[in-house]
Short mmCIF file of C-alpha atoms and ligand atoms in Angstrom, two decimals:
data_model
loop_
_atom_site.label_atom_id
_atom_site.label_comp_id
_atom_site.label_asym_id
_atom_site.label_seq_id
_atom_site.Cartn_x
_atom_site.Cartn_y
_atom_site.Cartn_z
CA UNK L 1252 65.45 102.75 -150.18
CA UNK L 1253 64.88 99.23 -147.81
CA UNK L 1254 63.03 99.42 -144.97
CA UNK L 1255 63.82 97.26 -142.27
CA UNK L 1256 60.07 97.15 -141.40
CA UNK L 1257 57.26 94.74 -141.77
CA UNK L 1258 53.55 95.71 -142.78
CA UNK L 1259 50.63 94.26 -141.10
CA UNK L 1260 47.21 94.05 -142.14
CA UNK L 1261 44.76 93.25 -139.60
CA UNK L 1262 41.74 91.66 -141.82
CA UNK L 1263 39.44 92.10 -139.18
CA UNK L 1264 39.91 95.70 -139.12
CA UNK L 1265 41.60 96.50 -142.03
CA UNK L 1266 44.28 98.67 -140.04
CA UNK L 1267 47.88 98.23 -140.95
CA UNK L 1268 50.83 98.30 -138.92
CA UNK L 1269 54.54 98.72 -139.68
CA UNK L 1270 56.93 96.74 -136.85
CA UNK L 1271 60.51 97.23 -136.51
CA UNK L 1272 62.31 94.20 -137.71
CA UNK L 1273 65.66 93.85 -136.18
CA UNK L 1274 68.02 90.81 -136.67
CA UNK L 1275 65.75 89.20 -139.01
CA UNK L 1276 63.00 89.48 -135.73
CA UNK L 1277 60.58 91.19 -134.73
CA UNK L 1278 59.29 92.02 -131.09
CA UNK L 1279 56.49 89.63 -129.85
CA UNK L 1280 55.21 92.68 -127.72
CA UNK L 1281 55.02 95.02 -130.89
CA UNK L 1282 51.90 92.63 -132.06
CA UNK L 1283 50.61 94.02 -128.62
CA UNK L 1284 48.97 97.33 -130.56
CA UNK L 1285 46.90 95.18 -132.78
CA UNK L 1286 43.87 95.28 -131.55
CA UNK L 1287 39.89 94.58 -132.47
CA UNK L 1288 38.87 97.50 -129.90
CA UNK L 1289 40.50 99.62 -127.25
CA UNK L 1290 39.70 97.02 -124.20
CA UNK L 1291 41.06 94.49 -126.39
CA UNK L 1292 44.50 92.58 -124.65
CA UNK L 1293 46.38 93.01 -128.18
CA UNK L 1294 47.91 90.38 -130.23
CA UNK L 1295 49.96 87.73 -129.10
CA UNK L 1296 52.05 84.97 -130.78
CA UNK L 1297 51.29 81.75 -130.13
CA UNK L 1298 54.09 79.15 -130.11
CA UNK L 1299 53.60 75.82 -128.35
CA UNK L 1300 57.52 74.48 -127.81
CA UNK L 1301 59.07 77.74 -129.02
CA UNK L 1302 59.29 76.14 -132.62
CA UNK L 1303 59.82 79.79 -133.78
CA UNK L 1304 60.42 81.97 -130.79
CA UNK L 1305 63.60 83.46 -129.97
CA UNK L 1306 63.90 84.01 -125.61
CA UNK L 1307 66.97 85.65 -125.35
CA UNK L 1308 69.83 87.13 -127.37
CA UNK L 1309 72.90 85.23 -126.51
CA UNK L 1310 76.54 85.43 -127.67
CA UNK L 1311 77.63 82.15 -126.23
CA UNK L 1312 77.12 79.18 -129.03
CA UNK L 1313 76.04 79.38 -132.88
CA UNK L 1314 74.66 76.62 -134.54
CA UNK L 1315 73.76 76.59 -138.45
CA UNK L 1316 71.34 73.57 -138.77
CA UNK L 1317 70.84 73.45 -142.28
CA UNK L 1318 74.75 73.70 -142.52
CA UNK L 1319 75.99 71.70 -139.86
CA UNK L 1320 77.84 74.37 -138.05
CA UNK L 1321 78.46 74.52 -134.24
CA UNK L 1322 80.86 77.14 -132.56
CA UNK L 1323 81.76 78.10 -129.03
CA UNK L 1324 82.27 81.91 -129.03
CA UNK L 1325 83.24 81.47 -132.50
CA UNK L 1326 85.27 78.95 -132.34
CA UNK L 1327 84.56 75.56 -134.74
CA UNK L 1328 83.62 72.95 -132.62
CA UNK L 1329 86.05 70.88 -134.57
CA UNK L 1330 89.45 72.65 -134.14
CA UNK L 1331 88.35 72.70 -130.31
CA UNK L 1332 87.70 68.91 -130.22
CA UNK L 1333 91.01 68.68 -132.01
CA UNK L 1334 93.11 70.84 -130.15
CA UNK L 1335 91.25 72.55 -126.73
CA UNK L 1336 90.75 70.60 -123.64
CA UNK L 1337 87.16 70.59 -121.61
CA UNK L 1338 88.50 72.88 -118.82
CA UNK L 1339 90.08 75.35 -121.39
CA UNK L 1340 86.87 75.16 -123.22
CA UNK L 1341 84.19 75.88 -120.12
CA UNK L 1342 86.42 79.27 -119.98
CA UNK L 1343 85.87 80.05 -123.38
CA UNK L 1344 82.50 79.56 -122.71
CA UNK L 1345 82.32 80.99 -119.99
CA UNK L 1346 84.67 83.98 -120.18
CA UNK L 1347 84.00 84.32 -124.13
CA UNK L 1348 87.81 84.33 -125.10
CA UNK L 1349 90.16 81.68 -124.59
CA UNK L 1350 92.87 81.65 -121.65
CA UNK L 1351 96.10 82.77 -121.68
CA UNK L 1352 98.41 80.21 -119.90
CA UNK L 1353 98.46 81.93 -116.62
CA UNK L 1354 94.87 82.55 -116.94
CA UNK L 1355 94.40 78.75 -117.68
CA UNK L 1356 96.34 77.37 -114.93
CA UNK L 1357 94.77 79.64 -112.21
CA UNK L 1358 91.18 78.48 -113.56
CA UNK L 1359 92.61 75.00 -113.66
CA UNK L 1360 93.86 75.60 -109.95
CA UNK L 1361 90.65 77.55 -108.57
CA UNK L 1362 88.56 74.42 -110.17
CA UNK L 1363 90.82 71.71 -109.02
CA UNK L 1364 90.62 73.29 -105.80
CA UNK L 1365 87.10 72.96 -105.27
CA UNK L 1366 86.52 68.90 -106.32
CA UNK L 1367 86.02 67.97 -102.67
CA UNK L 1368 82.73 68.23 -101.21
CA UNK L 1369 81.33 68.37 -97.78
CA UNK L 1370 81.45 64.77 -95.88
CA UNK L 1371 77.70 65.35 -94.82
CA UNK L 1372 76.91 65.15 -98.97
CA UNK L 1373 78.18 61.83 -98.53
CA UNK L 1374 75.38 60.97 -95.87
CA UNK L 1375 72.65 62.32 -98.55
CA UNK L 1376 74.17 59.92 -100.91
CA UNK L 1377 74.31 56.84 -98.49
CA UNK L 1378 70.36 57.58 -97.93
CA UNK L 1379 69.39 56.55 -101.20
CA UNK L 1380 68.43 53.06 -102.04
CA UNK L 1381 70.58 50.74 -103.67
CA UNK L 1382 69.22 50.71 -106.96
CA UNK L 1383 68.28 54.71 -107.16
CA UNK L 1384 69.29 56.15 -110.52
CA UNK L 1385 72.46 58.25 -110.69
CA UNK L 1386 70.78 60.59 -112.65
CA UNK L 1387 68.11 61.08 -109.37
CA UNK L 1388 71.38 61.34 -107.14
CA UNK L 1389 72.77 63.76 -108.85
CA UNK L 1390 70.00 66.06 -109.56
CA UNK L 1391 69.22 66.24 -105.11
CA UNK L 1392 72.69 66.28 -104.19
CA UNK L 1393 73.59 69.50 -106.56
CA UNK L 1394 70.48 70.76 -105.14
CA UNK L 1395 71.32 69.99 -101.65
CA UNK L 1396 75.09 71.90 -102.35
CA UNK L 1397 72.90 75.38 -102.18
CA UNK L 1398 71.94 73.92 -98.11
CA UNK L 1399 75.97 74.32 -97.71
CA UNK L 1400 76.77 77.42 -99.26
CA UNK L 1401 74.40 80.38 -98.46
CA UNK L 1402 76.48 82.92 -100.38
CA UNK L 1403 75.26 81.38 -103.40
CA UNK L 1404 72.09 83.83 -102.77
CA UNK L 1405 74.18 86.65 -103.98
CA UNK L 1406 73.92 86.34 -107.48
CA UNK L 1407 74.77 89.87 -108.57
CA UNK L 1408 77.84 89.58 -106.64
CA UNK L 1409 80.21 89.08 -109.20
CA UNK L 1410 82.70 87.15 -106.70
CA UNK L 1411 80.10 85.03 -105.26
CA UNK L 1412 78.69 84.09 -109.00
CA UNK L 1413 82.53 83.03 -109.61
CA UNK L 1414 83.20 81.02 -106.69
CA UNK L 1415 80.04 78.97 -107.22
CA UNK L 1416 80.92 78.76 -110.86
CA UNK L 1417 84.58 77.20 -109.66
CA UNK L 1418 82.62 75.04 -107.20
CA UNK L 1419 79.61 73.71 -109.47
CA UNK L 1420 82.32 72.61 -112.09
CA UNK L 1421 84.49 71.37 -109.74
CA UNK L 1422 81.76 69.49 -108.05
CA UNK L 1423 79.65 67.49 -110.26
CA UNK L 1424 82.30 64.93 -111.18
CA UNK L 1425 82.46 64.01 -107.60
CA UNK L 1426 78.87 64.07 -107.43
CA UNK L 1427 78.42 61.81 -110.24
CA UNK L 1428 81.40 59.54 -109.41
CA UNK L 1429 79.82 58.79 -105.72
CA UNK L 1430 76.42 58.63 -107.44
CA UNK L 1431 77.73 55.67 -109.01
CA UNK L 1432 79.94 54.14 -106.44
CA UNK L 1433 76.79 54.33 -104.29
CA UNK L 1434 75.01 52.40 -106.84
CA UNK L 1435 77.60 49.79 -106.84
CA UNK L 1436 78.03 49.70 -103.31
CA UNK L 1437 81.69 50.61 -103.52
CA UNK L 1438 83.72 53.13 -101.08
CA UNK L 1439 83.76 56.58 -102.46
CA UNK L 1440 87.18 57.58 -103.96
CA UNK L 1441 88.17 61.14 -103.25
CA UNK L 1442 89.38 63.47 -106.09
CA UNK L 1443 93.07 63.23 -107.03
CA UNK L 1444 94.00 67.14 -108.07
CA UNK L 1445 97.35 65.61 -109.45
CA UNK L 1446 95.36 64.10 -112.53
CA UNK L 1447 93.05 66.41 -115.17
CA UNK L 1448 89.66 67.10 -115.14
CA UNK L 1449 88.64 63.77 -116.94
CA UNK L 1450 91.37 61.70 -115.45
CA UNK L 1451 90.47 62.50 -111.84
CA UNK L 1452 86.70 61.83 -112.80
CA UNK L 1453 88.02 58.13 -113.95
CA UNK L 1454 89.67 57.78 -111.07
CA UNK L 1455 86.63 58.66 -108.55
CA UNK L 1456 84.69 55.88 -110.87
CA UNK L 1457 87.06 53.29 -111.19
CA UNK L 1458 89.70 53.13 -108.95
CA UNK L 1459 90.21 50.07 -106.66
CA UNK L 1460 92.60 49.24 -104.14
CA UNK L 1461 95.94 50.65 -106.45
CA UNK L 1462 97.49 53.77 -104.36
CA UNK L 1463 97.49 55.94 -107.24
CA UNK L 1464 95.17 55.54 -109.85
CA UNK L 1465 96.70 56.48 -113.50
CA UNK L 1466 93.78 56.81 -116.02
CA UNK L 1467 94.47 55.22 -119.55
CA UNK L 1468 95.71 58.16 -121.73
CA UNK L 1469 93.45 57.27 -124.28
CA UNK L 1470 90.59 57.14 -122.76
CA UNK L 1471 91.14 60.01 -120.65
CA UNK L 1472 91.52 62.33 -123.85
CA UNK L 1473 88.17 60.22 -125.39
CA UNK L 1474 86.06 61.30 -122.46
CA UNK L 1475 87.68 65.18 -122.60
CA UNK L 1476 86.53 65.38 -126.25
CA UNK L 1477 83.06 64.04 -125.10
CA UNK L 1478 82.76 66.87 -122.74
CA UNK L 1479 83.97 69.64 -124.99
CA UNK L 1480 81.23 68.45 -127.43
CA UNK L 1481 78.59 68.55 -124.80
CA UNK L 1482 79.81 71.33 -123.16
CA UNK L 1483 76.83 73.67 -124.71
CA UNK L 1484 74.15 73.96 -127.18
CA UNK L 1485 72.62 77.19 -126.75
CA UNK L 1486 68.51 77.36 -126.10
CA UNK L 1487 67.72 73.38 -125.71
CA UNK L 1488 65.78 72.24 -123.39
CA UNK L 1489 67.89 72.06 -120.00
CA UNK L 1490 69.31 75.62 -120.86
CA UNK L 1491 65.84 76.75 -121.07
CA UNK L 1492 65.16 75.34 -117.67
CA UNK L 1493 68.58 77.19 -116.14
CA UNK L 1494 67.30 80.33 -117.47
CA UNK L 1495 63.99 80.46 -116.68
CA UNK L 1496 64.53 79.00 -113.06
CA UNK L 1497 67.46 80.99 -113.16
CA UNK L 1498 65.38 84.28 -114.06
CA UNK L 1499 63.26 84.20 -110.42
CA UNK L 1500 67.06 84.74 -109.07
CA UNK L 1501 67.43 81.46 -107.30
CA UNK L 1502 70.70 80.26 -106.38
CA UNK L 1503 72.74 78.49 -108.84
CA UNK L 1504 73.28 75.05 -107.25
CA UNK L 1505 68.97 75.03 -107.36
CA UNK L 1506 68.62 76.32 -111.05
CA UNK L 1507 71.81 73.83 -111.80
CA UNK L 1508 69.50 70.94 -110.36
CA UNK L 1509 66.67 72.07 -112.54
CA UNK L 1510 68.55 71.91 -115.91
CA UNK L 1511 69.84 68.46 -114.95
CA UNK L 1512 66.41 67.22 -114.35
CA UNK L 1513 65.40 68.57 -117.52
CA UNK L 1514 67.97 66.63 -119.31
CA UNK L 1515 67.02 63.54 -117.24
CA UNK L 1516 64.49 62.88 -119.95
CA UNK L 1517 64.71 60.60 -122.85
CA UNK L 1518 63.88 63.10 -125.69
CA UNK L 1519 66.79 65.36 -124.32
CA UNK L 1520 69.39 63.52 -122.56
CA UNK L 1521 68.41 59.79 -122.26
CA UNK L 1522 67.98 59.12 -126.38
CA UNK L 1523 71.52 57.58 -126.06
CA UNK L 1524 70.60 54.68 -124.26
CA UNK L 1525 67.71 54.44 -126.57
CA UNK L 1526 69.92 53.87 -129.12
CA UNK L 1527 71.89 51.02 -127.29
CA UNK L 1528 68.52 49.25 -127.06
CA UNK L 1529 67.60 49.36 -130.56
CA UNK L 1530 71.02 48.18 -131.66
CA UNK L 1531 71.03 45.44 -129.43
CA UNK L 1532 67.27 44.84 -130.83
CA UNK L 1533 68.72 44.41 -133.94
CA UNK L 1534 71.41 42.46 -133.17
CA UNK L 1535 73.34 41.74 -136.61
CA UNK L 1536 74.09 43.97 -139.80
CA UNK L 1537 71.94 41.70 -141.59
CA UNK L 1538 69.06 42.37 -140.34
CA UNK L 1539 69.74 46.04 -140.64
CA UNK L 1540 67.68 46.14 -144.12
CA UNK L 1541 64.42 44.81 -142.56
CA UNK L 1542 64.91 47.08 -139.58
CA UNK L 1543 64.66 50.19 -142.13
CA UNK L 1544 62.07 48.89 -143.73
CA UNK L 1545 59.94 48.79 -140.32
CA UNK L 1546 61.07 52.28 -139.37
CA UNK L 1547 60.01 53.54 -142.89
CA UNK L 1548 56.63 51.56 -142.44
CA UNK L 1549 56.06 53.83 -139.41
CA UNK L 1550 56.81 51.25 -137.01
CA UNK L 1551 59.20 52.80 -134.61
CA UNK L 1552 62.26 55.33 -135.33
CA UNK L 1553 65.67 55.02 -136.34
CA UNK L 1554 66.67 56.43 -132.36
CA UNK L 1555 70.19 58.86 -132.41
CA UNK L 1556 68.98 60.35 -135.87
CA UNK L 1557 67.01 63.19 -136.97
CA UNK L 1558 67.37 66.56 -134.57
CA UNK L 1559 65.27 70.10 -134.19
CA UNK L 1560 67.99 72.08 -135.44
CA UNK L 1561 70.40 69.83 -137.66
CA UNK L 1562 68.85 69.27 -140.90
CA UNK L 1563 72.81 68.07 -141.95
CA UNK L 1564 75.28 65.74 -140.39
CA UNK L 1565 75.41 67.16 -136.49
CA UNK L 1566 79.44 67.89 -136.64
CA UNK L 1567 79.40 66.33 -132.99
CA UNK L 1568 78.60 62.48 -134.39
CA UNK L 1569 81.53 63.12 -137.23
CA UNK L 1570 83.96 63.75 -134.19
CA UNK L 1571 82.41 60.90 -131.73
CA UNK L 1572 82.48 58.51 -134.35
CA UNK L 1573 85.77 58.69 -135.01
CA UNK L 1574 86.88 58.99 -131.40
CA UNK L 1575 84.73 55.15 -131.15
CA UNK L 1576 87.58 53.90 -133.26
CA UNK L 1577 90.16 55.18 -130.76
CA UNK L 1578 88.61 54.18 -127.29
CA UNK L 1579 88.06 50.85 -129.32
CA UNK L 1580 91.71 50.48 -129.67
CA UNK L 1581 92.13 50.26 -125.68
CA UNK L 1582 88.88 48.46 -124.90
CA UNK L 1583 88.48 46.17 -127.43
CA UNK L 1584 85.35 46.34 -130.57
CA UNK L 1585 82.08 47.20 -129.19
CA UNK L 1586 80.15 45.09 -131.90
CA UNK L 1587 77.19 47.38 -132.25
CA UNK L 1588 79.72 50.10 -133.80
CA UNK L 1589 79.00 47.65 -136.76
CA UNK L 1590 75.48 47.99 -136.72
CA UNK L 1591 74.98 51.86 -136.34
CA UNK L 1592 77.57 52.22 -139.03
CA UNK L 1593 75.49 49.78 -141.56
CA UNK L 1594 72.46 51.66 -140.41
CA UNK L 1595 73.93 54.77 -141.18
CA UNK L 1596 74.96 53.57 -144.81
CA UNK L 1597 72.07 52.17 -145.58
CA UNK L 1598 69.63 55.49 -143.94
CA UNK L 1599 71.87 57.92 -145.86
CA UNK L 1600 71.25 56.29 -149.45
CA UNK L 1601 67.50 56.22 -149.02
CA UNK L 1602 65.01 58.27 -150.22
CA UNK L 1603 62.89 58.40 -147.25
CA UNK L 1604 66.24 59.91 -144.80
CA UNK L 1605 67.40 62.15 -147.25
CA UNK L 1606 63.83 63.49 -147.74
CA UNK L 1607 63.62 64.36 -144.57
CA UNK L 1608 66.94 65.48 -143.90
CA UNK L 1609 67.77 63.17 -140.91
CA UNK L 1610 71.22 62.57 -140.00
CA UNK L 1611 73.20 61.11 -136.88
CA UNK L 1612 73.01 63.08 -133.95
CA UNK L 1613 74.82 63.38 -131.35
CA UNK L 1614 73.65 60.17 -129.35
CA UNK L 1615 73.83 58.04 -132.26
CA UNK L 1616 77.65 56.79 -131.27
CA UNK L 1617 78.18 58.35 -128.06
CA UNK L 1618 75.94 55.42 -126.06
CA UNK L 1619 78.40 52.81 -127.79
CA UNK L 1620 81.55 54.79 -126.76
CA UNK L 1621 80.62 55.01 -122.91
CA UNK L 1622 79.31 51.80 -122.71
CA UNK L 1623 82.80 50.17 -124.27
CA UNK L 1624 84.53 52.30 -121.38
CA UNK L 1625 82.47 50.28 -118.82
CA UNK L 1626 79.40 52.93 -118.21
CA UNK L 1627 76.11 51.62 -117.34
CA UNK L 1628 73.67 53.20 -119.43
CA UNK L 1629 71.81 55.07 -116.13
CA UNK L 1630 75.09 57.03 -116.24
CA UNK L 1631 74.78 58.44 -119.86
CA UNK L 1632 72.81 61.45 -118.97
CA UNK L 1633 75.10 61.65 -115.70
CA UNK L 1634 77.69 62.13 -118.45
CA UNK L 1635 76.11 64.78 -120.41
CA UNK L 1636 75.29 66.56 -116.74
CA UNK L 1637 78.81 67.13 -115.95
CA UNK L 1638 80.54 69.13 -119.00
CA UNK L 1639 77.05 70.77 -119.59
CA UNK L 1640 77.27 72.61 -116.22
CA UNK L 1641 79.92 75.38 -117.73
CA UNK L 1642 77.31 75.77 -120.69
CA UNK L 1643 74.40 76.09 -118.16
CA UNK L 1644 76.20 78.46 -115.62
CA UNK L 1645 77.22 80.31 -119.02
CA UNK L 1646 73.57 81.03 -120.13
CA UNK L 1647 72.66 81.39 -116.35
CA UNK L 1648 74.77 84.24 -115.99
CA UNK L 1649 74.12 86.26 -119.45
CA UNK L 1650 70.72 86.03 -118.84
CA UNK L 1651 71.38 87.74 -115.17
CA UNK L 1652 73.58 90.50 -116.90
CA UNK L 1653 71.00 91.13 -119.55
CA UNK L 1654 69.00 94.45 -118.85
CA UNK L 1655 66.32 93.23 -121.51
CA UNK L 1656 65.39 90.20 -119.10
CA UNK L 1657 62.90 89.55 -116.15
CA UNK L 1658 61.65 87.01 -114.75
CA UNK L 1659 60.35 84.42 -117.09
CA UNK L 1660 56.63 84.01 -117.51
CA UNK L 1661 54.89 83.38 -120.70
CA UNK L 1662 51.60 84.32 -121.77
CA UNK L 1663 48.89 81.34 -122.59
CA UNK L 1664 45.67 81.35 -124.62
CA UNK L 1665 43.01 80.28 -121.70
CA UNK L 1666 40.63 78.06 -123.92
CA UNK L 1667 38.70 76.66 -120.43
CA UNK L 1668 35.51 77.49 -119.29
CA UNK L 1669 34.37 80.89 -118.90
CA UNK L 1670 32.54 82.21 -115.44
CA UNK L 1671 30.29 79.79 -113.57
CA UNK L 1672 28.61 79.45 -110.64
CA UNK L 1673 29.57 76.52 -107.80
CA UNK L 1674 27.20 73.76 -108.21
CA UNK L 1675 26.14 71.97 -104.90
CA UNK L 1676 26.88 68.48 -105.12
CA UNK L 1677 23.38 67.22 -105.57
CA UNK L 1678 23.22 69.50 -108.94
CA UNK L 1679 26.05 68.46 -110.24
CA UNK L 1680 26.24 65.42 -113.25
CA UNK L 1681 23.66 67.80 -115.10
CA UNK L 1682 24.46 70.58 -117.37
CA UNK L 1683 24.90 72.72 -114.38
CA UNK L 1684 27.54 74.81 -114.44
CA UNK L 1685 28.24 74.60 -118.23
CA UNK L 1686 29.45 77.17 -120.13
CA UNK L 1687 30.06 77.72 -123.84
CA UNK L 1688 33.61 79.40 -124.45
CA UNK L 1689 33.37 80.77 -127.88
CA UNK L 1690 36.88 82.75 -127.92
CA UNK L 1691 40.06 82.76 -126.13
CA UNK L 1692 40.84 85.02 -123.29
CA UNK L 1693 44.05 86.24 -122.15
CA UNK L 1694 45.36 87.42 -118.45
CA UNK L 1695 46.30 90.61 -118.23
N1 ACO M 289 63.81 57.88 -137.37
C1 ACO M 289 62.49 57.65 -138.47
N2 ACO M 289 61.83 58.67 -139.11
C2 ACO M 289 62.12 60.34 -137.99
C3 ACO M 289 63.08 60.25 -137.45
C4 ACO M 289 63.79 58.94 -136.96
N3 ACO M 289 64.73 59.42 -136.02
N4 ACO M 289 63.06 61.60 -136.94
C5 ACO M 289 61.74 62.00 -137.33
N5 ACO M 289 61.41 61.33 -138.55
C6 ACO M 289 60.48 61.35 -139.53
C7 ACO M 289 59.11 62.13 -138.94
O1 ACO M 289 58.38 61.03 -138.81
C8 ACO M 289 58.52 63.30 -139.96
O2 ACO M 289 58.05 62.46 -141.10
P1 ACO M 289 56.73 62.38 -141.65
O3 ACO M 289 57.05 64.21 -141.72
O4 ACO M 289 56.60 61.52 -142.82
O5 ACO M 289 55.92 62.72 -140.60
C9 ACO M 289 59.84 63.74 -140.22
O6 ACO M 289 60.78 62.92 -139.82
C10 ACO M 289 59.51 65.02 -139.51
O7 ACO M 289 60.28 64.82 -137.84
P2 ACO M 289 59.73 65.51 -136.58
O8 ACO M 289 59.36 64.49 -135.20
O9 ACO M 289 58.48 66.58 -136.95
O10 ACO M 289 60.97 66.34 -135.96
P3 ACO M 289 61.26 67.14 -135.00
O11 ACO M 289 62.02 68.14 -135.29
O12 ACO M 289 60.13 67.45 -134.31
O13 ACO M 289 61.86 65.84 -133.87
C11 ACO M 289 63.65 64.44 -132.85
C12 ACO M 289 63.27 65.85 -133.82
C13 ACO M 289 62.64 64.52 -131.69
C14 ACO M 289 65.12 64.77 -132.90
C15 ACO M 289 63.46 63.14 -134.18
O14 ACO M 289 64.23 63.50 -135.00
C16 ACO M 289 63.75 61.72 -132.89
O15 ACO M 289 62.53 61.64 -132.62
N6 ACO M 289 64.96 61.16 -133.45
C17 ACO M 289 64.89 60.07 -132.72
C18 ACO M 289 65.28 60.34 -131.29
C19 ACO M 289 66.78 60.95 -130.69
O16 ACO M 289 67.73 60.51 -131.54
N7 ACO M 289 66.80 62.23 -130.29
C20 ACO M 289 68.02 62.65 -129.71
C21 ACO M 289 68.53 64.37 -130.67
S1 ACO M 289 69.67 65.07 -129.95
C22 ACO M 289 69.56 65.25 -128.24
O17 ACO M 289 68.58 65.52 -128.07
C23 ACO M 289 70.98 66.06 -127.48
#
């Protein structure tokens, strides 16, 4: 009979251990029984950057990176992008099921009802320098929201959590748009609650002197699809930040600020900016072969290619490529798309990229669309943070309600100095105080 266990033999002691296997995994804490002596702390697993560590069990998003599959709550991303709206997808991600008509209408009303921000938040915005990065403004002002809603601390009260969820999803576009208008020196445009979620966002960004802003339906839908594609992506860097900060029972505004800060980095939410810079430097389709040659020679990377999880075409990139063509019908063609398509064509036929399973990722085409729609590159991570808020909150709530979760606190392998005595300043610079650590030590 097949046993769901793993037998490990410690060659230091000759002892064998039988460790239970569940969901093709072992519990790292089961390794602690493996000891050389009774006083030993026990075996740990060492996994910098969590390359092979599941930090939680989740029911929200499924990714099969080898097959290029992404599903929210079991629904394929392709179907959601074609048939759903961002608000409906956000409901699905947070509640686990698609809403009925009545549930959706109530949800859309609740989000819309919370799009306005306190007038004092505008004063925070006004305090930023004229060239402040909009992501810095977003991170700070979403954290500042916690000071307006003391009930946000009641994280174990379901009604309070629901209210903060509505507020966060409702207000993120408003904060983002106000940050954008501030950087241009434009007056803030207030929400128009008759418009859709993305239509209203475009209104707050681009409304000028017209009495009523009417978003272009193609651009409104394109942004909505981009928001669906960015709503969640399981345990990425920012979701991990949200769970980690939230595990100390901080309020959700401060936790979302932490998650957004993680997203700010160029290795996470900032890669599409690097793609645009790269395409600009290449300059024309004729120069693509030369550029690919340089990448293969190790002189830089093909930005927007490759992914830690996807070893196949990122399903989001496929959809975004199609959306790009629809957007260009309205905005005119962004000439960078031709360079991108040529790069993709050549790279996907090249052994270097085939062998390493390097395919276009979500960032390869998204920046080109955002640029065509009139967004400056600094706004790109902000455009990512707005829809990802629903994913962050779902991850946070799942963590809070998971009886197995506690404050997130990893272990370390201590490789520093062993105990030594303080040396007076006059005695330093010699070998005083030096020790020779021979093996790592672990804090209990
Ligand atoms: N261009 C050229 N070669 C690449 C690229 C690339 N974009 N990505 C990986 N490689 C090569 C590496 O040089 C390495 O080759 P080697 O085995 O000969 O040394 C091999 O492929 C494996 O690469 P790693 O860096 O080990 O892969 P990792 O999983 O750590 O990195 C990452 C993933 C960071 C996304 C990487 O592919 C990369 O830098 N891509 C470009 C940046 C980018 O587009 N980031 C956006 C990711 S999507 C998102 O965060 C929303």
